[in-house]
Coordinates of C-alpha atoms and ligand atoms in Angstrom, one line a residue:
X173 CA 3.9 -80.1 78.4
X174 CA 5.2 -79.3 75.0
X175 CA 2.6 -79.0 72.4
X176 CA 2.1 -77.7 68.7
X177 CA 0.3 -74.1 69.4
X178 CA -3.0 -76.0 66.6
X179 CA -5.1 -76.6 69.6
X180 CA -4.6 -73.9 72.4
X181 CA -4.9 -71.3 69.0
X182 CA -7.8 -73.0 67.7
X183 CA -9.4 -72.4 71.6
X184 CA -8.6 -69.0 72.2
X185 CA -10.1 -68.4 67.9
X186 CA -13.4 -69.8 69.3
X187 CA -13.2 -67.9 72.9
X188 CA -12.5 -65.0 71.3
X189 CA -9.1 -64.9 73.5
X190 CA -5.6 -64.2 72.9
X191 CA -3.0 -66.8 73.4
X192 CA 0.9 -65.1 73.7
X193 CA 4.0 -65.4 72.1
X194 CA 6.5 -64.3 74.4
X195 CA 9.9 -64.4 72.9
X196 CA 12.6 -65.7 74.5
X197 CA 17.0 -65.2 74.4
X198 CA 18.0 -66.8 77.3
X199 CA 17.6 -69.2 79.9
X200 CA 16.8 -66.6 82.7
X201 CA 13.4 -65.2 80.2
X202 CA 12.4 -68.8 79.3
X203 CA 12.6 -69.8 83.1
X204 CA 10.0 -66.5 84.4
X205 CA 8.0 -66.3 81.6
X206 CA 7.7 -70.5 82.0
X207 CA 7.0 -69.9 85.8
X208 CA 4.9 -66.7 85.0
X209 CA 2.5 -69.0 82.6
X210 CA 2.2 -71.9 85.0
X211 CA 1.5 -69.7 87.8
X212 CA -1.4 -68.0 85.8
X213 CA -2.4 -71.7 84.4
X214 CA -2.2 -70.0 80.8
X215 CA -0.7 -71.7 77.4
X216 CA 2.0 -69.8 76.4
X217 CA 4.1 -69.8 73.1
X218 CA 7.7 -69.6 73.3
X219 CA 8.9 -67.5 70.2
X220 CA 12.8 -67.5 69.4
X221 CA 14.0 -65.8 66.4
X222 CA 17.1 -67.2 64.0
X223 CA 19.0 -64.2 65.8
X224 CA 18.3 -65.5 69.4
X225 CA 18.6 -69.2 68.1
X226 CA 22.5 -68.4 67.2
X227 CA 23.1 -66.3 70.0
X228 CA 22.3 -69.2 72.3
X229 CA 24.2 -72.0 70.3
X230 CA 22.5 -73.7 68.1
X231 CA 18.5 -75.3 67.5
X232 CA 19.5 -78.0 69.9
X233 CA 20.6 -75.6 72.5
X234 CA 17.5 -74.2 72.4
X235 CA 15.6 -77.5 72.9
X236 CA 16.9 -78.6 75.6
X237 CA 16.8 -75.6 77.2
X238 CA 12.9 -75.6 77.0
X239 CA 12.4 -79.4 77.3
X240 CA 14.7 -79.5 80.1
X241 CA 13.2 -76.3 82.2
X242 CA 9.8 -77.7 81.9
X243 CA 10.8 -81.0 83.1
X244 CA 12.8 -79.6 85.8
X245 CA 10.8 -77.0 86.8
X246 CA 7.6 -79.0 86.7
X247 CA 5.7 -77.0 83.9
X248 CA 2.3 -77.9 83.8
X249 CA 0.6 -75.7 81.4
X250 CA 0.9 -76.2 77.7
X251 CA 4.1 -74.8 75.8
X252 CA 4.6 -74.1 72.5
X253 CA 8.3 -73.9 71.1
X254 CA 7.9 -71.9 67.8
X255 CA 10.5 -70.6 65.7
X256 CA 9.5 -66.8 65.1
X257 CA 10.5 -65.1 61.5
X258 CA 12.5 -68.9 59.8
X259 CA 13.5 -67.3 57.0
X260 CA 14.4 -70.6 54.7
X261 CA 13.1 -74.1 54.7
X262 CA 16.6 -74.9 55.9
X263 CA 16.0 -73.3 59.4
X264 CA 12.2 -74.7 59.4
X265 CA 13.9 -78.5 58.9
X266 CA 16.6 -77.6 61.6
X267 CA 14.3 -76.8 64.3
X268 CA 11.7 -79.7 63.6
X269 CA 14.4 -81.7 64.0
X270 CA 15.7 -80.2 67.0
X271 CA 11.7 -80.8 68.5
X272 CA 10.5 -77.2 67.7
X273 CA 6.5 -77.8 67.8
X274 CA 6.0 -75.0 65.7
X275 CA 7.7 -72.6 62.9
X276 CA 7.3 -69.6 61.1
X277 CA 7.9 -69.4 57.8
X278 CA 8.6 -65.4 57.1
X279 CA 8.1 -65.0 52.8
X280 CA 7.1 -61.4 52.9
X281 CA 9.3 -60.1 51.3
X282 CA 8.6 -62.6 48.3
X283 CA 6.2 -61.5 45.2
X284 CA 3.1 -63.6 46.7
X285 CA 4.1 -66.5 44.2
X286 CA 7.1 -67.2 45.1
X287 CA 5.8 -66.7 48.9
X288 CA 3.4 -69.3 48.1
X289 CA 5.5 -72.0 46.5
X290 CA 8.3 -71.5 50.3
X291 CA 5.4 -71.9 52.2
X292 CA 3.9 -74.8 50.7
X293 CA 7.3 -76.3 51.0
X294 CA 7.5 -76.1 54.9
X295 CA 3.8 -77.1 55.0
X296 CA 4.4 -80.5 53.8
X297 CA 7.8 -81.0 55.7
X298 CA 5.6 -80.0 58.7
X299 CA 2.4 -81.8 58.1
X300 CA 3.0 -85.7 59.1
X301 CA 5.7 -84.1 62.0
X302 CA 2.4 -82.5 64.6
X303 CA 4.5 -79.2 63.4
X304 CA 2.0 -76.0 63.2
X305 CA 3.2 -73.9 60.3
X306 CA 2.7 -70.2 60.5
X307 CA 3.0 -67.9 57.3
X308 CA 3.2 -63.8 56.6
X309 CA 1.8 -62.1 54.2
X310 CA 2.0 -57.8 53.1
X311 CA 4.8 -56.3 54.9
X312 CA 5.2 -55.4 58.7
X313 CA 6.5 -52.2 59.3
X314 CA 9.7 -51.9 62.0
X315 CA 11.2 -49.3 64.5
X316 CA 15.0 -49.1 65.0
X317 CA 17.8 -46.8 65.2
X318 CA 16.8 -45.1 61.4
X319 CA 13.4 -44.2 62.6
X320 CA 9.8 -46.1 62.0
X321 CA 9.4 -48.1 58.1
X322 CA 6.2 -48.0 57.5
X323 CA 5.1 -51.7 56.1
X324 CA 2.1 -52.1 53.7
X325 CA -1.1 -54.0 55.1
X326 CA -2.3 -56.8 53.2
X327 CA -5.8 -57.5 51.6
X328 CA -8.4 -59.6 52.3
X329 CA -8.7 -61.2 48.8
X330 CA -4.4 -61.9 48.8
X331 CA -4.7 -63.4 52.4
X332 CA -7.6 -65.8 51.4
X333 CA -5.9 -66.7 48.9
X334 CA -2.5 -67.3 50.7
X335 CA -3.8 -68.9 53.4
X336 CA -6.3 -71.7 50.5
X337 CA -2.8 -72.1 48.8
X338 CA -0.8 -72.8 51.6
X339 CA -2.9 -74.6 54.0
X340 CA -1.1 -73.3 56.8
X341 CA -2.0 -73.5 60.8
X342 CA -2.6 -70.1 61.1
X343 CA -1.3 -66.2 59.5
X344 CA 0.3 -63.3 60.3
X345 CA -1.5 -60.7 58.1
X346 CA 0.0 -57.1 58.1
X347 CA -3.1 -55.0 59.4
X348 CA -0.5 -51.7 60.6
X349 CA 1.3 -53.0 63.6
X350 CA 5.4 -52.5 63.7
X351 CA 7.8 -54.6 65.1
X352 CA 10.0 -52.2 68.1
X353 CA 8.5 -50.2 70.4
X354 CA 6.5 -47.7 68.6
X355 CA 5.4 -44.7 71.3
X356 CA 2.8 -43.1 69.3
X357 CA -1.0 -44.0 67.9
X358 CA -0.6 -46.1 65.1
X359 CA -2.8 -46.9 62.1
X360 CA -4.2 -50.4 62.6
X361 CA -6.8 -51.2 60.4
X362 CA -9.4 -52.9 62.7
X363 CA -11.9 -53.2 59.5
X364 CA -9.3 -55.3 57.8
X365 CA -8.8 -58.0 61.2
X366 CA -12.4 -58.2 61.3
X367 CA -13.3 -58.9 57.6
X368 CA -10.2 -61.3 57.7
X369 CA -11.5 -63.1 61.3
X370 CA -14.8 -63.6 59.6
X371 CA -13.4 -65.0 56.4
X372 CA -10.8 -67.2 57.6
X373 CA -11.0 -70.8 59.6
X374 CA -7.5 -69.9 61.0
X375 CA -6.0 -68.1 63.8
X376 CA -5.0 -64.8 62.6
X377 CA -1.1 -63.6 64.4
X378 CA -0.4 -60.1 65.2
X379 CA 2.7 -59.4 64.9
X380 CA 4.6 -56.2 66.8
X381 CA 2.1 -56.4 69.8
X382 CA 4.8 -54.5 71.6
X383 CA 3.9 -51.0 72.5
X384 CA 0.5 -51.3 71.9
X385 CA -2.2 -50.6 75.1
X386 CA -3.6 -53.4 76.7
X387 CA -6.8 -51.7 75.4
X388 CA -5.5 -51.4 71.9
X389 CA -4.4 -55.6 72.2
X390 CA -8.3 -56.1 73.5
X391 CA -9.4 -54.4 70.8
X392 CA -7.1 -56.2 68.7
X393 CA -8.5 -59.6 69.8
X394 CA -12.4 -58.6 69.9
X395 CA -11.8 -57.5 66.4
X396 CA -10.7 -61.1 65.7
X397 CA -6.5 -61.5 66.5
X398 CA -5.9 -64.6 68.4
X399 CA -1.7 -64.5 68.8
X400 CA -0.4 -61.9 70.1
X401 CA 3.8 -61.5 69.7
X402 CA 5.9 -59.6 72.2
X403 CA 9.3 -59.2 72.4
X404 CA 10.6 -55.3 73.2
X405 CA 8.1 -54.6 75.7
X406 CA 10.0 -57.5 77.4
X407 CA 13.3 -56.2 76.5
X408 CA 12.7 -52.5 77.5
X409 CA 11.3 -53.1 80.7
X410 CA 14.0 -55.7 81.7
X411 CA 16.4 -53.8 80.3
X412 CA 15.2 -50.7 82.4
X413 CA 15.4 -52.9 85.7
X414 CA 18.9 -54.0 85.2
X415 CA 20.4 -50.9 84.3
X416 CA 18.9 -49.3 87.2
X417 CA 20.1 -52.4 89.5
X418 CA 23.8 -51.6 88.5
X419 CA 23.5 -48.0 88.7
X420 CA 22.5 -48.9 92.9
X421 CA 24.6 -51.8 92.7
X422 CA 27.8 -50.9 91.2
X423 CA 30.2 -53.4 93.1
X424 CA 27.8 -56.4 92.2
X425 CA 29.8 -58.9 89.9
X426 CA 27.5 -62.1 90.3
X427 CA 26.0 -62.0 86.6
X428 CA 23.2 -64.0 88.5
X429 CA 22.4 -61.2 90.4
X430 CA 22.6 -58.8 87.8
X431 CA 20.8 -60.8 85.4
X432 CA 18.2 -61.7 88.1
X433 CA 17.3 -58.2 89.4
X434 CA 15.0 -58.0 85.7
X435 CA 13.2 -61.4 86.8
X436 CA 10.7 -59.4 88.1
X437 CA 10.2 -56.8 85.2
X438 CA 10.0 -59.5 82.6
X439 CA 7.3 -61.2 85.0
X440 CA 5.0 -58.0 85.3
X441 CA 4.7 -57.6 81.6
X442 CA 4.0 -61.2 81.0
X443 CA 1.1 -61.1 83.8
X444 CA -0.4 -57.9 82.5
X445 CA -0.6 -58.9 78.6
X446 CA -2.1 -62.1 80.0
X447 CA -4.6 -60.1 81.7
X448 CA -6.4 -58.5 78.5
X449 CA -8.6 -61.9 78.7
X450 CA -10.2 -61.2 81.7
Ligands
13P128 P1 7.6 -56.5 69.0 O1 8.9 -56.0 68.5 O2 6.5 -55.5 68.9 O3 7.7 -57.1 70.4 O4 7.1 -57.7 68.0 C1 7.5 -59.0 68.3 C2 7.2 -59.9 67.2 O5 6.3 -59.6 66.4 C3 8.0 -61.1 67.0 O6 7.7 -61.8 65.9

């Protein structure tokens, strides 16, 4: 069933478990991490960024698709359809409309002010909709083709603050994680989750959970995270499986096939983040 994420977050906050953002650019990934989730009887959130929301046609495109594979596929666990990094209110009102249960609103890079004021916006186009409304705050570092940014953790007087301002469902604080696959150790401050875990009623969002250990996300979500967001670790490994699948398989022209032979791959790493909360 699709559900606002408020409720499985607010769960996992008091279990002291983590509840996954998977993120999703086609229909092959939302159909195995779907099956993956129900199979484990686990909520899962279904990220999709404003990149992977074009690439696929449209906001609409991407409801149905989600609405449509849980109906036909007989989805019983809970589903969140979240729109990961909206970077104006403009995409926030295009995927509530569409039947998104749940958007980001990515400010960051906004003096906090100005962040504020966005945020507040979406918050009250969100609030009589069963929208959840999640908000960033400091600066997330990244990994790409020019090397690792560095981003710049936030503290736990500006995110009390945001979050009192806003009034938003729950926050994605910058406490050293970096969006890509990052290979080495990196610098989370586990000080700063804790203080902010204790502080704060709402779920705190940990961005860049790719690369990370599984004992690294536990830690992560003992110290007080309670979303975790992957994407690349998903990418990579599928990625990996296809290539390898065409390098055995180089007459194969059924895109199903080729397509298909990373079902597997995406599956394994869904099932072993899941697994950090047993
Ligand atoms: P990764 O690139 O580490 O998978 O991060 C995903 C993410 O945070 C999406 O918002």
């Amino acid at each position: 069933m699709l559900v606002n994420s408020k409720k499985m977050l607010k769960e996992a906050k008091k279990n002291k478990k983590a509840v996954f953002q998977f993120n999703i650019n086609n229909l092959e990934w939302t159909r195995y991490i779907l099956e993956e989730c129900d199979k484990l009887k686990v909520p899962v959130i279904l990220g999709v960024s404003e990149g992977a929301i074009k690439y696929m046609g449209g906001y609409n495109v991407v409801a149905a698709l989600c609405y449509s594979l849980i109906s036909d596929l007989n989805i019983k666990t809970d589903v969140c359809l979240h729109l990961d990094h909206g970077s104006s209110l403009e995409s926030c009102k295009m995927a509530i409309a569409a039947g998104f249960n749940s958007v980001m609103i990515d400010g960051s890079s906004l003096p906090f002010d100005e962040n504020v004021e966005l945020v507040k916006e979406v918050v009250s186009l969100a609030k009589n909709q069963d929208v959840a409304v999640e908000a960033e705050i400091g600066s997330m570092g990244s990994i790409g083709s020019n090397g690792l940014k560095i981003g710049t953790n936030t503290t736990l007087e500006a995110c009390v603050n945001f979050v009192t301002e806003t009034g938003i469902d729950s926050v994605a604080a910058s406490v050293g994680t970096v969006h890509g696959i990052y290979k080495g150790e990196l610098n989370i401050d586990y000080k700063l989750i804790k203080s902010l875990a204790d502080e704060l009623l709402v779920p705190l969002v940990l961005h860049g959970g790719s690369g990370l250990s599984n004992e690294t996300l536990k830690k992560c979500v003992e110290s007080g995270i309670t979303k975790i967001n992957i994407n690349s670790d998903i990418q990579e490994s599928w990625s990996l499986e296809v290539k390898k699948y065409l390098q055995e398989n180089p007459d194969v022209i059924d895109p199903r096939k080729i397509i298909g032979s990373g079902k597997e791959a995406i599956k394994n790493v869904v099932a072993s983040k899941i697994n950090i909360n047993n």
